[in-house]
Amino acid sequence: MRCVNWLPVTCPTCFETFEIPAPDRQEAGSQIDYDCEVCCRPMVLTIVEEAPGELSAHAASLDDLS
Ligand SMILES: [Zn+2]
């Protein structure tokens, strides 16, 4: 078992993939403002609990949000 979970994120602007440290499980359902580590464009990550204890991050470009 790894000590730190990393969540893969695909940037909605440049489509590069990077990883963020997984937040606490209680963070599921919350949204996090994040800047892409590749192109530095802002995005909003939505933390989703896909299965018990299994988080994933869905990224949306700020341009897509109105
Ligand atoms: Zn990017």
PDB file of N, CA and C and ligand atoms in Angstrom:
ATOM      1  N   MET A   1       0.837  -1.200   0.000  1.00  0.00           N
ATOM      2  CA  MET A   1       0.000   0.000   0.000  1.00  0.00           C
ATOM      3  C   MET A   1       0.866   1.243   0.000  1.00  0.00           C
ATOM      4  N   ARG A   2       0.484   2.187  -0.833  1.00  0.00           N
ATOM      5  CA  ARG A   2       1.232   3.435  -0.875  1.00  0.00           C
ATOM      6  C   ARG A   2       0.754   4.352   0.241  1.00  0.00           C
ATOM      7  N   CYS A   3       1.668   5.143   0.758  1.00  0.00           N
ATOM      8  CA  CYS A   3       1.303   6.079   1.823  1.00  0.00           C
ATOM      9  C   CYS A   3       0.462   7.216   1.270  1.00  0.00           C
ATOM     10  N   VAL A   4       0.866   7.714   0.127  1.00  0.00           N
ATOM     11  CA  VAL A   4       0.158   8.848  -0.474  1.00  0.00           C
ATOM     12  C   VAL A   4      -0.487   8.388  -1.770  1.00  0.00           C
ATOM     13  N   ASN A   5      -1.769   8.652  -1.869  1.00  0.00           N
ATOM     14  CA  ASN A   5      -2.466   8.370  -3.107  1.00  0.00           C
ATOM     15  C   ASN A   5      -2.321   9.553  -4.047  1.00  0.00           C
ATOM     16  N   TRP A   6      -2.155   9.258  -5.315  1.00  0.00           N
ATOM     17  CA  TRP A   6      -2.082  10.318  -6.311  1.00  0.00           C
ATOM     18  C   TRP A   6      -3.215  10.132  -7.301  1.00  0.00           C
ATOM     19  N   LEU A   7      -3.858  11.219  -7.617  1.00  0.00           N
ATOM     20  CA  LEU A   7      -4.965  11.152  -8.563  1.00  0.00           C
ATOM     21  C   LEU A   7      -4.518  11.718  -9.900  1.00  0.00           C
ATOM     22  N   PRO A   8      -4.691  10.954 -10.970  1.00  0.00           N
ATOM     23  CA  PRO A   8      -4.362  11.496 -12.282  1.00  0.00           C
ATOM     24  C   PRO A   8      -5.406  12.515 -12.721  1.00  0.00           C
ATOM     25  N   VAL A   9      -4.925  13.585 -13.303  1.00  0.00           N
ATOM     26  CA  VAL A   9      -5.801  14.647 -13.797  1.00  0.00           C
ATOM     27  C   VAL A   9      -5.399  14.950 -15.234  1.00  0.00           C
ATOM     28  N   THR A  10      -6.384  15.020 -16.102  1.00  0.00           N
ATOM     29  CA  THR A  10      -6.100  15.446 -17.467  1.00  0.00           C
ATOM     30  C   THR A  10      -6.550  16.889 -17.626  1.00  0.00           C
ATOM     31  N   CYS A  11      -5.621  17.740 -17.991  1.00  0.00           N
ATOM     32  CA  CYS A  11      -5.929  19.157 -18.126  1.00  0.00           C
ATOM     33  C   CYS A  11      -6.928  19.362 -19.267  1.00  0.00           C
ATOM     34  N   PRO A  12      -8.006  20.103 -19.011  1.00  0.00           N
ATOM     35  CA  PRO A  12      -8.992  20.347 -20.067  1.00  0.00           C
ATOM     36  C   PRO A  12      -8.508  21.364 -21.102  1.00  0.00           C
ATOM     37  N   THR A  13      -7.419  22.047 -20.821  1.00  0.00           N
ATOM     38  CA  THR A  13      -6.919  23.060 -21.750  1.00  0.00           C
ATOM     39  C   THR A  13      -5.830  22.498 -22.660  1.00  0.00           C
ATOM     40  N   CYS A  14      -4.820  21.863 -22.080  1.00  0.00           N
ATOM     41  CA  CYS A  14      -3.703  21.370 -22.890  1.00  0.00           C
ATOM     42  C   CYS A  14      -3.708  19.847 -23.015  1.00  0.00           C
ATOM     43  N   PHE A  15      -4.604  19.184 -22.295  1.00  0.00           N
ATOM     44  CA  PHE A  15      -4.776  17.727 -22.371  1.00  0.00           C
ATOM     45  C   PHE A  15      -3.550  16.948 -21.911  1.00  0.00           C
ATOM     46  N   GLU A  16      -2.656  17.614 -21.205  1.00  0.00           N
ATOM     47  CA  GLU A  16      -1.562  16.890 -20.571  1.00  0.00           C
ATOM     48  C   GLU A  16      -2.084  16.260 -19.284  1.00  0.00           C
ATOM     49  N   THR A  17      -1.425  15.196 -18.869  1.00  0.00           N
ATOM     50  CA  THR A  17      -1.821  14.515 -17.640  1.00  0.00           C
ATOM     51  C   THR A  17      -0.787  14.761 -16.558  1.00  0.00           C
ATOM     52  N   PHE A  18      -1.265  15.070 -15.377  1.00  0.00           N
ATOM     53  CA  PHE A  18      -0.373  15.190 -14.231  1.00  0.00           C
ATOM     54  C   PHE A  18      -1.103  14.599 -13.040  1.00  0.00           C
ATOM     55  N   GLU A  19      -0.446  14.564 -11.896  1.00  0.00           N
ATOM     56  CA  GLU A  19      -1.065  13.954 -10.730  1.00  0.00           C
ATOM     57  C   GLU A  19      -1.091  14.931  -9.572  1.00  0.00           C
ATOM     58  N   ILE A  20      -2.150  14.834  -8.812  1.00  0.00           N
ATOM     59  CA  ILE A  20      -2.262  15.652  -7.600  1.00  0.00           C
ATOM     60  C   ILE A  20      -2.341  14.706  -6.405  1.00  0.00           C
ATOM     61  N   PRO A  21      -1.878  15.161  -5.258  1.00  0.00           N
ATOM     62  CA  PRO A  21      -2.042  14.341  -4.050  1.00  0.00           C
ATOM     63  C   PRO A  21      -3.528  14.199  -3.748  1.00  0.00           C
ATOM     64  N   ALA A  22      -3.966  12.981  -3.484  1.00  0.00           N
ATOM     65  CA  ALA A  22      -5.388  12.763  -3.222  1.00  0.00           C
ATOM     66  C   ALA A  22      -5.800  13.468  -1.938  1.00  0.00           C
ATOM     67  N   PRO A  23      -6.914  14.157  -1.971  1.00  0.00           N
ATOM     68  CA  PRO A  23      -7.422  14.767  -0.737  1.00  0.00           C
ATOM     69  C   PRO A  23      -8.047  13.713   0.166  1.00  0.00           C
ATOM     70  N   ASP A  24      -8.433  14.144   1.343  1.00  0.00           N
ATOM     71  CA  ASP A  24      -9.107  13.222   2.256  1.00  0.00           C
ATOM     72  C   ASP A  24     -10.403  12.726   1.637  1.00  0.00           C
ATOM     73  N   ARG A  25     -10.799  11.543   2.075  1.00  0.00           N
ATOM     74  CA  ARG A  25     -12.033  10.948   1.550  1.00  0.00           C
ATOM     75  C   ARG A  25     -13.240  11.850   1.828  1.00  0.00           C
ATOM     76  N   GLN A  26     -13.167  12.598   2.918  1.00  0.00           N
ATOM     77  CA  GLN A  26     -14.282  13.492   3.249  1.00  0.00           C
ATOM     78  C   GLN A  26     -14.433  14.610   2.220  1.00  0.00           C
ATOM     79  N   GLU A  27     -13.398  14.796   1.412  1.00  0.00           N
ATOM     80  CA  GLU A  27     -13.445  15.845   0.401  1.00  0.00           C
ATOM     81  C   GLU A  27     -14.276  15.429  -0.818  1.00  0.00           C
ATOM     82  N   ALA A  28     -14.707  14.177  -0.879  1.00  0.00           N
ATOM     83  CA  ALA A  28     -15.491  13.726  -2.029  1.00  0.00           C
ATOM     84  C   ALA A  28     -16.692  14.638  -2.224  1.00  0.00           C
ATOM     85  N   GLY A  29     -16.923  15.023  -3.455  1.00  0.00           N
ATOM     86  CA  GLY A  29     -18.032  15.904  -3.776  1.00  0.00           C
ATOM     87  C   GLY A  29     -17.665  17.371  -3.761  1.00  0.00           C
ATOM     88  N   SER A  30     -16.484  17.693  -3.256  1.00  0.00           N
ATOM     89  CA  SER A  30     -16.097  19.087  -3.204  1.00  0.00           C
ATOM     90  C   SER A  30     -15.336  19.475  -4.471  1.00  0.00           C
ATOM     91  N   GLN A  31     -15.211  20.770  -4.670  1.00  0.00           N
ATOM     92  CA  GLN A  31     -14.511  21.283  -5.837  1.00  0.00           C
ATOM     93  C   GLN A  31     -13.279  22.048  -5.398  1.00  0.00           C
ATOM     94  N   ILE A  32     -12.215  21.881  -6.149  1.00  0.00           N
ATOM     95  CA  ILE A  32     -10.939  22.503  -5.807  1.00  0.00           C
ATOM     96  C   ILE A  32     -10.463  23.321  -6.999  1.00  0.00           C
ATOM     97  N   ASP A  33     -10.110  24.565  -6.744  1.00  0.00           N
ATOM     98  CA  ASP A  33      -9.473  25.375  -7.788  1.00  0.00           C
ATOM     99  C   ASP A  33      -8.024  24.932  -7.925  1.00  0.00           C
ATOM    100  N   TYR A  34      -7.581  24.732  -9.152  1.00  0.00           N
ATOM    101  CA  TYR A  34      -6.226  24.238  -9.362  1.00  0.00           C
ATOM    102  C   TYR A  34      -5.679  24.835 -10.642  1.00  0.00           C
ATOM    103  N   ASP A  35      -4.398  25.121 -10.645  1.00  0.00           N
ATOM    104  CA  ASP A  35      -3.751  25.592 -11.864  1.00  0.00           C
ATOM    105  C   ASP A  35      -2.994  24.425 -12.483  1.00  0.00           C
ATOM    106  N   CYS A  36      -3.147  24.250 -13.785  1.00  0.00           N
ATOM    107  CA  CYS A  36      -2.471  23.160 -14.469  1.00  0.00           C
ATOM    108  C   CYS A  36      -0.965  23.273 -14.255  1.00  0.00           C
ATOM    109  N   GLU A  37      -0.346  22.126 -13.953  1.00  0.00           N
ATOM    110  CA  GLU A  37       1.096  22.140 -13.716  1.00  0.00           C
ATOM    111  C   GLU A  37       1.876  22.233 -15.016  1.00  0.00           C
ATOM    112  N   VAL A  38       1.196  22.066 -16.148  1.00  0.00           N
ATOM    113  CA  VAL A  38       1.871  22.100 -17.440  1.00  0.00           C
ATOM    114  C   VAL A  38       1.678  23.459 -18.109  1.00  0.00           C
ATOM    115  N   CYS A  39       0.421  23.894 -18.241  1.00  0.00           N
ATOM    116  CA  CYS A  39       0.159  25.146 -18.966  1.00  0.00           C
ATOM    117  C   CYS A  39      -0.294  26.268 -18.043  1.00  0.00           C
ATOM    118  N   CYS A  40      -0.450  25.976 -16.742  1.00  0.00           N
ATOM    119  CA  CYS A  40      -0.790  26.983 -15.735  1.00  0.00           C
ATOM    120  C   CYS A  40      -2.175  27.590 -15.914  1.00  0.00           C
ATOM    121  N   ARG A  41      -3.006  26.996 -16.738  1.00  0.00           N
ATOM    122  CA  ARG A  41      -4.366  27.499 -16.865  1.00  0.00           C
ATOM    123  C   ARG A  41      -5.188  27.024 -15.672  1.00  0.00           C
ATOM    124  N   PRO A  42      -6.074  27.885 -15.183  1.00  0.00           N
ATOM    125  CA  PRO A  42      -6.894  27.471 -14.045  1.00  0.00           C
ATOM    126  C   PRO A  42      -7.951  26.452 -14.451  1.00  0.00           C
ATOM    127  N   MET A  43      -8.265  25.577 -13.535  1.00  0.00           N
ATOM    128  CA  MET A  43      -9.332  24.598 -13.759  1.00  0.00           C
ATOM    129  C   MET A  43      -9.995  24.327 -12.424  1.00  0.00           C
ATOM    130  N   VAL A  44     -11.132  23.678 -12.499  1.00  0.00           N
ATOM    131  CA  VAL A  44     -11.827  23.280 -11.286  1.00  0.00           C
ATOM    132  C   VAL A  44     -11.850  21.764 -11.240  1.00  0.00           C
ATOM    133  N   LEU A  45     -11.340  21.220 -10.145  1.00  0.00           N
ATOM    134  CA  LEU A  45     -11.349  19.772  -9.968  1.00  0.00           C
ATOM    135  C   LEU A  45     -12.529  19.389  -9.091  1.00  0.00           C
ATOM    136  N   THR A  46     -13.293  18.435  -9.548  1.00  0.00           N
ATOM    137  CA  THR A  46     -14.368  17.883  -8.729  1.00  0.00           C
ATOM    138  C   THR A  46     -13.920  16.518  -8.234  1.00  0.00           C
ATOM    139  N   ILE A  47     -13.905  16.372  -6.919  1.00  0.00           N
ATOM    140  CA  ILE A  47     -13.475  15.113  -6.321  1.00  0.00           C
ATOM    141  C   ILE A  47     -14.672  14.173  -6.252  1.00  0.00           C
ATOM    142  N   VAL A  48     -14.523  13.014  -6.854  1.00  0.00           N
ATOM    143  CA  VAL A  48     -15.613  12.046  -6.922  1.00  0.00           C
ATOM    144  C   VAL A  48     -15.156  10.751  -6.266  1.00  0.00           C
ATOM    145  N   GLU A  49     -16.020  10.185  -5.452  1.00  0.00           N
ATOM    146  CA  GLU A  49     -15.715   8.884  -4.854  1.00  0.00           C
ATOM    147  C   GLU A  49     -16.334   7.815  -5.747  1.00  0.00           C
ATOM    148  N   GLU A  50     -15.491   7.198  -6.560  1.00  0.00           N
ATOM    149  CA  GLU A  50     -15.972   6.216  -7.539  1.00  0.00           C
ATOM    150  C   GLU A  50     -16.407   4.930  -6.845  1.00  0.00           C
ATOM    151  N   ALA A  51     -15.694   4.568  -5.822  1.00  0.00           N
ATOM    152  CA  ALA A  51     -15.989   3.369  -5.030  1.00  0.00           C
ATOM    153  C   ALA A  51     -15.542   3.701  -3.615  1.00  0.00           C
ATOM    154  N   PRO A  52     -16.003   2.948  -2.625  1.00  0.00           N
ATOM    155  CA  PRO A  52     -15.602   3.271  -1.253  1.00  0.00           C
ATOM    156  C   PRO A  52     -14.084   3.405  -1.119  1.00  0.00           C
ATOM    157  N   GLY A  53     -13.649   4.570  -0.723  1.00  0.00           N
ATOM    158  CA  GLY A  53     -12.221   4.808  -0.532  1.00  0.00           C
ATOM    159  C   GLY A  53     -11.454   5.066  -1.802  1.00  0.00           C
ATOM    160  N   GLU A  54     -12.146   5.107  -2.935  1.00  0.00           N
ATOM    161  CA  GLU A  54     -11.469   5.283  -4.209  1.00  0.00           C
ATOM    162  C   GLU A  54     -11.894   6.604  -4.836  1.00  0.00           C
ATOM    163  N   LEU A  55     -10.997   7.589  -4.730  1.00  0.00           N
ATOM    164  CA  LEU A  55     -11.322   8.919  -5.223  1.00  0.00           C
ATOM    165  C   LEU A  55     -10.770   9.111  -6.621  1.00  0.00           C
ATOM    166  N   SER A  56     -11.448   9.949  -7.382  1.00  0.00           N
ATOM    167  CA  SER A  56     -10.879  10.401  -8.639  1.00  0.00           C
ATOM    168  C   SER A  56     -11.212  11.874  -8.787  1.00  0.00           C
ATOM    169  N   ALA A  57     -10.459  12.537  -9.650  1.00  0.00           N
ATOM    170  CA  ALA A  57     -10.630  13.972  -9.847  1.00  0.00           C
ATOM    171  C   ALA A  57     -11.056  14.232 -11.286  1.00  0.00           C
ATOM    172  N   HIS A  58     -12.165  14.937 -11.435  1.00  0.00           N
ATOM    173  CA  HIS A  58     -12.636  15.314 -12.763  1.00  0.00           C
ATOM    174  C   HIS A  58     -12.332  16.802 -12.968  1.00  0.00           C
ATOM    175  N   ALA A  59     -11.615  17.096 -14.027  1.00  0.00           N
ATOM    176  CA  ALA A  59     -11.203  18.471 -14.265  1.00  0.00           C
ATOM    177  C   ALA A  59     -12.116  19.141 -15.275  1.00  0.00           C
ATOM    178  N   ALA A  60     -12.446  20.395 -15.001  1.00  0.00           N
ATOM    179  CA  ALA A  60     -13.226  21.195 -15.939  1.00  0.00           C
ATOM    180  C   ALA A  60     -12.523  22.535 -16.110  1.00  0.00           C
ATOM    181  N   SER A  61     -12.435  22.980 -17.344  1.00  0.00           N
ATOM    182  CA  SER A  61     -11.850  24.288 -17.603  1.00  0.00           C
ATOM    183  C   SER A  61     -12.780  25.373 -17.082  1.00  0.00           C
ATOM    184  N   LEU A  62     -12.217  26.454 -16.595  1.00  0.00           N
ATOM    185  CA  LEU A  62     -13.048  27.565 -16.157  1.00  0.00           C
ATOM    186  C   LEU A  62     -13.828  28.137 -17.327  1.00  0.00           C
ATOM    187  N   ASP A  63     -13.279  27.994 -18.537  1.00  0.00           N
ATOM    188  CA  ASP A  63     -13.979  28.516 -19.711  1.00  0.00           C
ATOM    189  C   ASP A  63     -15.283  27.769 -19.963  1.00  0.00           C
ATOM    190  N   ASP A  64     -15.353  26.516 -19.471  1.00  0.00           N
ATOM    191  CA  ASP A  64     -16.558  25.734 -19.704  1.00  0.00           C
ATOM    192  C   ASP A  64     -17.661  26.068 -18.712  1.00  0.00           C
ATOM    193  N   LEU A  65     -17.298  26.743 -17.647  1.00  0.00           N
ATOM    194  CA  LEU A  65     -18.269  27.066 -16.610  1.00  0.00           C
ATOM    195  C   LEU A  65     -18.789  28.468 -16.833  1.00  0.00           C
ATOM    196  N   SER A  66     -20.081  28.588 -16.845  1.00  0.00           N
ATOM    197  CA  SER A  66     -20.638  29.932 -17.016  1.00  0.00           C
ATOM    198  C   SER A  66     -21.486  30.298 -15.825  1.00  0.00           C
TER     199      SER A  66
HETATM  200 ZN    ZN B   1      -2.731  22.405 -19.006  1.00  0.00          ZN
END
